[in-house]
PDB file of C-alpha atoms and ligand atoms in Angstrom:
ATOM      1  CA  UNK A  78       7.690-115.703-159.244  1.00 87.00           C
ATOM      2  CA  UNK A  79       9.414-112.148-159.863  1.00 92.00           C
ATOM      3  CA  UNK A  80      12.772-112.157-159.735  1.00 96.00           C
ATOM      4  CA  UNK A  81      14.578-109.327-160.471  1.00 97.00           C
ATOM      5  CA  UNK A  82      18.190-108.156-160.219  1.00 98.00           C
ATOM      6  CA  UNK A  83      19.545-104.673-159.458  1.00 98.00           C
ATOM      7  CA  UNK A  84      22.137-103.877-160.646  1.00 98.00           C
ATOM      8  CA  UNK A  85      24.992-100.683-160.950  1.00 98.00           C
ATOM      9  CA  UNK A  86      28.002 -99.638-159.721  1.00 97.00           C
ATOM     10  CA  UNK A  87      28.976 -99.600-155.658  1.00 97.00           C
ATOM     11  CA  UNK A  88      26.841 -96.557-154.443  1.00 96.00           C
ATOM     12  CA  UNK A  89      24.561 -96.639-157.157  1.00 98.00           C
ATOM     13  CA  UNK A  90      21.684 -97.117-154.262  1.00 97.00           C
ATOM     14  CA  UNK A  91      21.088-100.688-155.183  1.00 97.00           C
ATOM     15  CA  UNK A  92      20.208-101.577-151.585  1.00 96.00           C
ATOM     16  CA  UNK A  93      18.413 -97.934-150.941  1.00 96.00           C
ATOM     17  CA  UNK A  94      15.699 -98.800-153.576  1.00 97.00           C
ATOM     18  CA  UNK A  95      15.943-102.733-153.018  1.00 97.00           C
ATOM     19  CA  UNK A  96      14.399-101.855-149.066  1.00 96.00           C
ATOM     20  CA  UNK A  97      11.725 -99.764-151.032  1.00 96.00           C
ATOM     21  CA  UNK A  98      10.763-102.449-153.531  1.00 96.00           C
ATOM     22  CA  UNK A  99      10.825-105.475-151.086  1.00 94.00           C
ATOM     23  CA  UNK A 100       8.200-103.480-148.680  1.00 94.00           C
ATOM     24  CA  UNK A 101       5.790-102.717-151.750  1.00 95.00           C
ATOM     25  CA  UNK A 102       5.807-105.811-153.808  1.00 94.00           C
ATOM     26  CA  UNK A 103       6.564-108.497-150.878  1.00 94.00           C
ATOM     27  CA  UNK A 104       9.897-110.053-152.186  1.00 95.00           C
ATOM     28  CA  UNK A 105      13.120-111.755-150.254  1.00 95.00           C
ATOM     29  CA  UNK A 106      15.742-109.534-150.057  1.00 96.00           C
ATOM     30  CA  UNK A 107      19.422-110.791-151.404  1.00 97.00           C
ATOM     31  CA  UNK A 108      22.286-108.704-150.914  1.00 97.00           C
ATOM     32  CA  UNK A 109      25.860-110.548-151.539  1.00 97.00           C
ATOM     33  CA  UNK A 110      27.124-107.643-149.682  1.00 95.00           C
ATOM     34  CA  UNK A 111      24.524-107.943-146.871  1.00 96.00           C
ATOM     35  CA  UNK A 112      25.446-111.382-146.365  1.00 96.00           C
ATOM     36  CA  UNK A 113      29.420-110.806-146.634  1.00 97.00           C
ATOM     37  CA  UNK A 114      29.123-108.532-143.458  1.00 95.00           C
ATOM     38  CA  UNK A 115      26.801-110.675-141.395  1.00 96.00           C
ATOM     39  CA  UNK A 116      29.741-113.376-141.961  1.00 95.00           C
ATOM     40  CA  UNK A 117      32.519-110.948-140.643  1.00 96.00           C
ATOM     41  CA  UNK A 118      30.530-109.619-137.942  1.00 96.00           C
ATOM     42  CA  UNK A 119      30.155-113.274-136.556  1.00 97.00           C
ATOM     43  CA  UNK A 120      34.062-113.505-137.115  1.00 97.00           C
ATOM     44  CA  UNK A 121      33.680-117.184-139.469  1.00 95.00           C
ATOM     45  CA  UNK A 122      36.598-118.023-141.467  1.00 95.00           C
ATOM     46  CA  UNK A 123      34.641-117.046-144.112  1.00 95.00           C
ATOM     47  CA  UNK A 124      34.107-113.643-143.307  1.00 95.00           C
ATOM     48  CA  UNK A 125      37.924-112.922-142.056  1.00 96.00           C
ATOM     49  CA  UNK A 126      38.961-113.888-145.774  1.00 95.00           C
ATOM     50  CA  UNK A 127      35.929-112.129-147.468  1.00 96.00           C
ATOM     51  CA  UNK A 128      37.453-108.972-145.313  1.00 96.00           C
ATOM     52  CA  UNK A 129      40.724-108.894-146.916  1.00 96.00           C
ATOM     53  CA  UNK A 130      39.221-108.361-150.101  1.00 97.00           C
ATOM     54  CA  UNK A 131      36.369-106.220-149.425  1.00 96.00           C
ATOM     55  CA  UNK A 132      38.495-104.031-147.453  1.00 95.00           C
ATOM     56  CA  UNK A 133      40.766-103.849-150.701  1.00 95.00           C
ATOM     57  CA  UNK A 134      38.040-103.288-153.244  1.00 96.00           C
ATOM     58  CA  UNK A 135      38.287-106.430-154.391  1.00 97.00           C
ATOM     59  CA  UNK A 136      35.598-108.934-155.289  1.00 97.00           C
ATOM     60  CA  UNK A 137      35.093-111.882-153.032  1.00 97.00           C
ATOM     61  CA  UNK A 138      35.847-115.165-155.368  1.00 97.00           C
ATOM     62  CA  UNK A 139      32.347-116.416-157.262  1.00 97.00           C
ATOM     63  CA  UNK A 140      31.747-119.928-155.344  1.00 96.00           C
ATOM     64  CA  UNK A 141      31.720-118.154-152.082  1.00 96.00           C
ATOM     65  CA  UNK A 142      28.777-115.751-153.652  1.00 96.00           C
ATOM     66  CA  UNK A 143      27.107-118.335-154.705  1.00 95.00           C
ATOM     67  CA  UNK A 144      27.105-120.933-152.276  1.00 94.00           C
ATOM     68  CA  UNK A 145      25.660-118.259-150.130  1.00 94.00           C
ATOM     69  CA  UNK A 146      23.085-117.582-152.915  1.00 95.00           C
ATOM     70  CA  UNK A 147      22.141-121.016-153.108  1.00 94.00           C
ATOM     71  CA  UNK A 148      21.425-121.599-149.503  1.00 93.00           C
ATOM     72  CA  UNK A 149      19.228-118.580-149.303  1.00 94.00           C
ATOM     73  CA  UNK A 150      17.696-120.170-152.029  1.00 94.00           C
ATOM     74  CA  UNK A 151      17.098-123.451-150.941  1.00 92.00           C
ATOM     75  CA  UNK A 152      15.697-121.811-147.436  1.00 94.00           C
ATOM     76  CA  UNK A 153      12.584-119.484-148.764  1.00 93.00           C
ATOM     77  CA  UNK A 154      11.110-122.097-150.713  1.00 90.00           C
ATOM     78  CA  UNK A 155       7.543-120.130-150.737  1.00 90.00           C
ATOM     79  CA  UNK A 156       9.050-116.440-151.158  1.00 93.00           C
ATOM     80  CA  UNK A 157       6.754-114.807-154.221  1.00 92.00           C
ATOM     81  CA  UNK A 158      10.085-113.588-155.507  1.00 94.00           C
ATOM     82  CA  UNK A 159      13.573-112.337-154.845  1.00 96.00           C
ATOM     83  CA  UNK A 160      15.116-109.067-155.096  1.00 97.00           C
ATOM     84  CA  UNK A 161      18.878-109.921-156.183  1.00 98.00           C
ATOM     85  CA  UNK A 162      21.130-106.928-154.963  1.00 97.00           C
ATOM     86  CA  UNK A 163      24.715-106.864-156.325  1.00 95.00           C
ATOM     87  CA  UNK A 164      24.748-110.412-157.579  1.00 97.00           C
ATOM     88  CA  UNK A 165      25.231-111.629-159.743  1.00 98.00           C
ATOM     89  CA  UNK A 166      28.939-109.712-160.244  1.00 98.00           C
ATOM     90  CA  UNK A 167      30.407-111.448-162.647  1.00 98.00           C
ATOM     91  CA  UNK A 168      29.324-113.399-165.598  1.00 98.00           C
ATOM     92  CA  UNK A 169      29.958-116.582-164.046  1.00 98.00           C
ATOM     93  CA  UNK A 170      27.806-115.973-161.192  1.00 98.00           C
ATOM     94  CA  UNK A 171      25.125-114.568-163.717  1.00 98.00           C
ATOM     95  CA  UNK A 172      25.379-118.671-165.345  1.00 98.00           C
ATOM     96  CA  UNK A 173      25.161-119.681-162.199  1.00 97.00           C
ATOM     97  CA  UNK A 174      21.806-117.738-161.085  1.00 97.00           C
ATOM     98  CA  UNK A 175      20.579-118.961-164.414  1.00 97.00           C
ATOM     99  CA  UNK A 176      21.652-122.696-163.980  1.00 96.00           C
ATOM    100  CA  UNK A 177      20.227-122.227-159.991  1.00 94.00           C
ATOM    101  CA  UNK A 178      16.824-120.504-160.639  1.00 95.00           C
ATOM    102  CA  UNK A 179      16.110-122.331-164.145  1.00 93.00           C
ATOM    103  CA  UNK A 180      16.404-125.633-162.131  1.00 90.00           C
ATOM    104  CA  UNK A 181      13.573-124.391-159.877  1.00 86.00           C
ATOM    105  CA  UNK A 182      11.525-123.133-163.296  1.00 89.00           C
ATOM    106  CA  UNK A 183      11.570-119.365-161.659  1.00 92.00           C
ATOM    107  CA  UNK A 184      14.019-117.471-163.914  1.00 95.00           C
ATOM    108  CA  UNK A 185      15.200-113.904-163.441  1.00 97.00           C
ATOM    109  CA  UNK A 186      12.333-111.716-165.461  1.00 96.00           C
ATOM    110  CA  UNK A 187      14.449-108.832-165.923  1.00 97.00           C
ATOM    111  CA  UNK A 188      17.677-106.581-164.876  1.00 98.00           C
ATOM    112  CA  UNK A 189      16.963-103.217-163.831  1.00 98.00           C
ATOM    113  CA  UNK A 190      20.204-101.018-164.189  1.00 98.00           C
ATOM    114  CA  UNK A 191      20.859 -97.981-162.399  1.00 98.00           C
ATOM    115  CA  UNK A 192      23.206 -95.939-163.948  1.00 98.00           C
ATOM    116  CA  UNK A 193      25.310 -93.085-162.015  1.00 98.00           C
ATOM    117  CA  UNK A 194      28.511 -91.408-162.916  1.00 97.00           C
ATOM    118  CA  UNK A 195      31.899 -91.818-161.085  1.00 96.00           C
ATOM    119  CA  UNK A 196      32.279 -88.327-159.441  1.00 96.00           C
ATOM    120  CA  UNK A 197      28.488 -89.384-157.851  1.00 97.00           C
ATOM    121  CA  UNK A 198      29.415 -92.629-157.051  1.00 97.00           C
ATOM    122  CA  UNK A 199      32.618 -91.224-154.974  1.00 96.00           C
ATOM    123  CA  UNK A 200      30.842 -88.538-153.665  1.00 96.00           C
ATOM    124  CA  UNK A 201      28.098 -91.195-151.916  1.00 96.00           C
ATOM    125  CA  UNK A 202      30.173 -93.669-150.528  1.00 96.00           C
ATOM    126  CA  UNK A 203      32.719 -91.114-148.809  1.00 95.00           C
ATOM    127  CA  UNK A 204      29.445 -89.656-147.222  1.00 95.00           C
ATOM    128  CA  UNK A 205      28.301 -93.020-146.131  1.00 94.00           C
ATOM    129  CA  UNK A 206      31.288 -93.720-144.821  1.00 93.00           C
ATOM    130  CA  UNK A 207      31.387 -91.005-142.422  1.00 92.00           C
ATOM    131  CA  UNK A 208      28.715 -92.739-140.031  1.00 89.00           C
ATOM    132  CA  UNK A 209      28.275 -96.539-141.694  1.00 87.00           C
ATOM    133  CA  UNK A 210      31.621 -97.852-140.171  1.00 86.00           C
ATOM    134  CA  UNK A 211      32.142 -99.569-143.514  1.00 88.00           C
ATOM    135  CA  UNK A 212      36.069 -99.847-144.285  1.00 87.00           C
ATOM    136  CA  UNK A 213      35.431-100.220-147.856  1.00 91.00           C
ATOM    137  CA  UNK A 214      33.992 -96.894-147.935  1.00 93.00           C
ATOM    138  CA  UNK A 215      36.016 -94.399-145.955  1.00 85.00           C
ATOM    139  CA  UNK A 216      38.592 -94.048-148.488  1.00 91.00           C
ATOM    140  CA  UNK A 217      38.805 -92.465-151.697  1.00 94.00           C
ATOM    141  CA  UNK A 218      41.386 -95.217-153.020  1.00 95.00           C
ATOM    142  CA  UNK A 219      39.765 -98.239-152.243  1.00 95.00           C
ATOM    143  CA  UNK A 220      36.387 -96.458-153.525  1.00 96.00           C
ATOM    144  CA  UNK A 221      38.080 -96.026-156.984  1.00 96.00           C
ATOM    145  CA  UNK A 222      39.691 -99.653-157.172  1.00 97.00           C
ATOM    146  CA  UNK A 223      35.966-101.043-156.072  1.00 97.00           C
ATOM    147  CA  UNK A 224      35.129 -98.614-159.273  1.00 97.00           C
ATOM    148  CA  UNK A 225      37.556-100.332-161.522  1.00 97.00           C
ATOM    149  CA  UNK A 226      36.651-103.776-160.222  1.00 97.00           C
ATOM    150  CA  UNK A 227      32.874-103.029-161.602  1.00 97.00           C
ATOM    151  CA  UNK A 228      34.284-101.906-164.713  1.00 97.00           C
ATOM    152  CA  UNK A 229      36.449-104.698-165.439  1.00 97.00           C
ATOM    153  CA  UNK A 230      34.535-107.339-164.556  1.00 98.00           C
ATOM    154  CA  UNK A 231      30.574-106.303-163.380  1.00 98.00           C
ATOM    155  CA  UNK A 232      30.145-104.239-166.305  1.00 97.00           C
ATOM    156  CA  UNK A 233      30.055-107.159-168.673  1.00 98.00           C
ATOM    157  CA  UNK A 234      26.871-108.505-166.473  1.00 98.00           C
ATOM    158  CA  UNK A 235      24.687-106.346-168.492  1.00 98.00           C
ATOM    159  CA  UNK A 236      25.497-107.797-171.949  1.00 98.00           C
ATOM    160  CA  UNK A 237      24.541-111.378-170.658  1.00 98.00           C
ATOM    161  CA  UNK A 238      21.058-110.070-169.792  1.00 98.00           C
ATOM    162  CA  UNK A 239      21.101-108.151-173.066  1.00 98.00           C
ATOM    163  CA  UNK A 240      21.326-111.177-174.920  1.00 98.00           C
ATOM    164  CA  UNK A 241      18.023-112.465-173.198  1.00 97.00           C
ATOM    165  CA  UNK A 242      16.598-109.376-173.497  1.00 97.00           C
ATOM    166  CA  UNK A 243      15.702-108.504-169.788  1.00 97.00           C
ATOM    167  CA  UNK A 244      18.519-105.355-169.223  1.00 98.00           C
ATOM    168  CA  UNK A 245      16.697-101.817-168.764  1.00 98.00           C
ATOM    169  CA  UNK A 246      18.466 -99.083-167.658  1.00 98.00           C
ATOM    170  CA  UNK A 247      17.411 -96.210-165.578  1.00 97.00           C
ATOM    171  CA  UNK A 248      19.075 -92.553-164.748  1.00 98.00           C
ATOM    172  CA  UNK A 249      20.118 -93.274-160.812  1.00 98.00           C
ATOM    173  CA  UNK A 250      20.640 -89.946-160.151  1.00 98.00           C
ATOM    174  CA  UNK A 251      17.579 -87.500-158.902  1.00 98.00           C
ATOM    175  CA  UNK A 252      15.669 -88.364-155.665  1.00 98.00           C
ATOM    176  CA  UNK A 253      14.861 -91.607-153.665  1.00 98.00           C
ATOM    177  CA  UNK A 254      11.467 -91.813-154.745  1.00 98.00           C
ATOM    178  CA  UNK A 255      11.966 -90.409-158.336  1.00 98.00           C
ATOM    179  CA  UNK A 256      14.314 -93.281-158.870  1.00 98.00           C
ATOM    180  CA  UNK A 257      11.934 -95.630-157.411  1.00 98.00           C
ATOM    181  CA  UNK A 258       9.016 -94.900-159.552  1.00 98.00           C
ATOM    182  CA  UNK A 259      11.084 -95.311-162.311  1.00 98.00           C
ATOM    183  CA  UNK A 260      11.774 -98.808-161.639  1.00 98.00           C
ATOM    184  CA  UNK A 261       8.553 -99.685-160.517  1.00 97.00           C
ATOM    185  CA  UNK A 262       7.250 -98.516-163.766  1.00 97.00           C
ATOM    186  CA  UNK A 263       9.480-101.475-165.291  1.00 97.00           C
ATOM    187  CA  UNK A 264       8.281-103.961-162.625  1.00 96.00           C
ATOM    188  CA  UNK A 265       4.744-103.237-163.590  1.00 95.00           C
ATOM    189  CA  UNK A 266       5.616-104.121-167.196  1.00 93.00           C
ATOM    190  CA  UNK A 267       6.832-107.745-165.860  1.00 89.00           C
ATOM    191  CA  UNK A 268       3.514-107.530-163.658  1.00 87.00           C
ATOM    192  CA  UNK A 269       0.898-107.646-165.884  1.00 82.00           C
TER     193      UNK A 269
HETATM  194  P1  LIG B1280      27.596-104.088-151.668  1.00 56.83           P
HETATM  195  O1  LIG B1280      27.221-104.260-150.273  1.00 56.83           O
HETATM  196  O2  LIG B1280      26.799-104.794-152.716  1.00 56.83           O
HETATM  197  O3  LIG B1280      27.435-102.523-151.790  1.00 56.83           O
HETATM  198  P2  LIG B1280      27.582-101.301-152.687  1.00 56.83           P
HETATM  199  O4  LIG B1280      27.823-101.721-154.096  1.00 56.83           O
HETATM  200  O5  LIG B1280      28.644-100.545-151.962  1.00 56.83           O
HETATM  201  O6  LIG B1280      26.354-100.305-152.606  1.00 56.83           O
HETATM  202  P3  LIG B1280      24.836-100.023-153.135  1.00 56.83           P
HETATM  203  O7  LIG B1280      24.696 -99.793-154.596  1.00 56.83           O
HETATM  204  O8  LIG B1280      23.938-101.040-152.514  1.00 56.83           O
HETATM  205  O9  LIG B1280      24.608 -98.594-152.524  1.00 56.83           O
HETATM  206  P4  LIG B1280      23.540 -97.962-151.523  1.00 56.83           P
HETATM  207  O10 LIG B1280      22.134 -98.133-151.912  1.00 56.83           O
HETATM  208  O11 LIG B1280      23.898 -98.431-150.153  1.00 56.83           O
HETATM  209  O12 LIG B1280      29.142-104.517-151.913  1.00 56.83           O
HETATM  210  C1  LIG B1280      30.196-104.353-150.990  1.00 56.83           C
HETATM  211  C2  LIG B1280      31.397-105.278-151.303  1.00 56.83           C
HETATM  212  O13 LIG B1280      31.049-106.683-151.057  1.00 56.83           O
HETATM  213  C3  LIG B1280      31.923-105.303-152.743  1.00 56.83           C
HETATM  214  O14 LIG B1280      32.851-104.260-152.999  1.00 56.83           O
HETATM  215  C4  LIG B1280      32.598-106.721-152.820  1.00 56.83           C
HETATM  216  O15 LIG B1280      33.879-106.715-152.230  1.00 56.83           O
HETATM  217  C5  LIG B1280      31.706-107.580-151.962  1.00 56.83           C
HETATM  218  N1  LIG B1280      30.661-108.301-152.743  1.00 56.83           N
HETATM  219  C6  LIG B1280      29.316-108.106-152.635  1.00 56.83           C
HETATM  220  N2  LIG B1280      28.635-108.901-153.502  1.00 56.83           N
HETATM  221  C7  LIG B1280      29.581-109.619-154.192  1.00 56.83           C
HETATM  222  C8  LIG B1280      29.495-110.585-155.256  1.00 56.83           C
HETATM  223  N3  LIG B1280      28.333-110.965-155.769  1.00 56.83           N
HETATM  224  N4  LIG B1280      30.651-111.118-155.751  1.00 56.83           N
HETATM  225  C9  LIG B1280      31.855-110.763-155.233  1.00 56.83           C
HETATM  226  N5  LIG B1280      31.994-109.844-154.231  1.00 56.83           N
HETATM  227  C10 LIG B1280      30.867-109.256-153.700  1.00 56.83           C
HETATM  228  O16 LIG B1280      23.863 -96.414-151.670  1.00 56.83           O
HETATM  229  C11 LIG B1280      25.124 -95.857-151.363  1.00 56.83           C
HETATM  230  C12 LIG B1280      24.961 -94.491-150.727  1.00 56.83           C
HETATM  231  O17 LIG B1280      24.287 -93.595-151.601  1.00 56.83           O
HETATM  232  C13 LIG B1280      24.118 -94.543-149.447  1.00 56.83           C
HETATM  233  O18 LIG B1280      24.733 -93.724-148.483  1.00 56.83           O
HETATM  234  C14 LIG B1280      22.768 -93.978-149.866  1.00 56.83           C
HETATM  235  O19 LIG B1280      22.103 -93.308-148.821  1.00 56.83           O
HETATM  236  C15 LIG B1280      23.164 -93.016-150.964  1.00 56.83           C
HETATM  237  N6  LIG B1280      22.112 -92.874-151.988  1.00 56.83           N
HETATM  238  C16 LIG B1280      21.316 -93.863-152.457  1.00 56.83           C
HETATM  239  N7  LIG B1280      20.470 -93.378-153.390  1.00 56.83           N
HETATM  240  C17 LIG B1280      20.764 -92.027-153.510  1.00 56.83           C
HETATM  241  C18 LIG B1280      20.235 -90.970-154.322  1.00 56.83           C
HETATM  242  N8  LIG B1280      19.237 -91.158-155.183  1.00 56.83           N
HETATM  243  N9  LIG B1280      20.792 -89.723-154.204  1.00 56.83           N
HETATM  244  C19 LIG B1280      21.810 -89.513-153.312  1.00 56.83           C
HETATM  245  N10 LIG B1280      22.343 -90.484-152.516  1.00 56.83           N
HETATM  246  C20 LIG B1280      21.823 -91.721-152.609  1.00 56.83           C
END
């Protein structure tokens, strides 16, 4: 199984490459985020709380995450792989995964890090926001505090994949596809 994670800060284009990697190599797509909305679009419980936060920057609390995770899981039992797209978030998420996939003897082969500056990152998401309809993304303050949130707690994600030697980093500015064949050049190493 490949199982990868993408990771970076909000806007780094985690989901914009994640589309492009799940149509060449076959692999279920996982976006936390993706999943969040689909909950407050159908108006559950879940996704009027998830809201509050999201819509404040904040990060949605790690059992929700991953009892959403975990379900996916459980419900593409034959996928070749997964494509993990801003999860895990936190380091207890990333023990989690490990404790969740390592049960199933399919462990994450390797964290591919896309790495944009601020100014970028702000510079993206107000742009997005213009036409996605996403709260979270149509202002400037909420966009730095979703920032800081990376920072002070995302950021330390990278370490814990460090110390298993599976973090690569990659320049996330530069075109779509420039930025794509630089990760699938690290995918190929996990390939062959
Ligand atoms: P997410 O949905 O994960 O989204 P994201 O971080 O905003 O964006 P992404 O990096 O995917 O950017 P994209 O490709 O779209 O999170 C939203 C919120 O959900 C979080 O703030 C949090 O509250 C909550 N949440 C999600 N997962 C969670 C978890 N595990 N734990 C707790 N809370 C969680 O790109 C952005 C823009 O840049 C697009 O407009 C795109 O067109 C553009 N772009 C992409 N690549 C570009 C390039 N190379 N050059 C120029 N522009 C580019």
């Amino acid at each position: 199984m490949l199982n990868l994670v993408l990771f970076g800060p909000p806007g780094a284009g985690k989901g914009t490459q994640s589309k492009k990697l799940i149509d060449k190599y076959g692999l279920i797509h996982l976006s936390t985020g993706d999943l969040l909305r689909a909950e407050i679009a159908e108006g559950t419980e879940l996704g009027l709380e998830a809201k509050k936060l999201m819509d404040h920057g904040k990060l949605v609390p790690d059992e929700v995450v991953i009892g959403m995770i975990s379900h996916k899981l459980d419900a593409n039992k034959d996928a070749k792989g997964f494509i993990f797209d801003g999860f895990p978030r936190t380091v207890t998420q990333a023990e989690e995964l490990d404790e969740l996939l390592n049960s199933k003897g399919a462990p994450i082969c390797c964290m591919i890090a896309l790495e944009v500056n601020d100014n970028e990152l702000e510079h993206r998401l107000l742009l997005r926001g213009k036409d996605s309809g996403r709260s979270d993304d149509a202002n400037p303050e909420v966009i730095r505090k979703r920032i800081k949130e990376y920072n002070d707690k995302t950021a330390p994600v990278a370490d814990f994949y460090k110390g298993q030697s599976k973090f690569n980093s990659i320049n996330g500015i530069g075109s779509v596809d420039e930025i794509f064949a630089a990760i699938c050049a690290i995918v190929e190493k996990y390939l062959k």
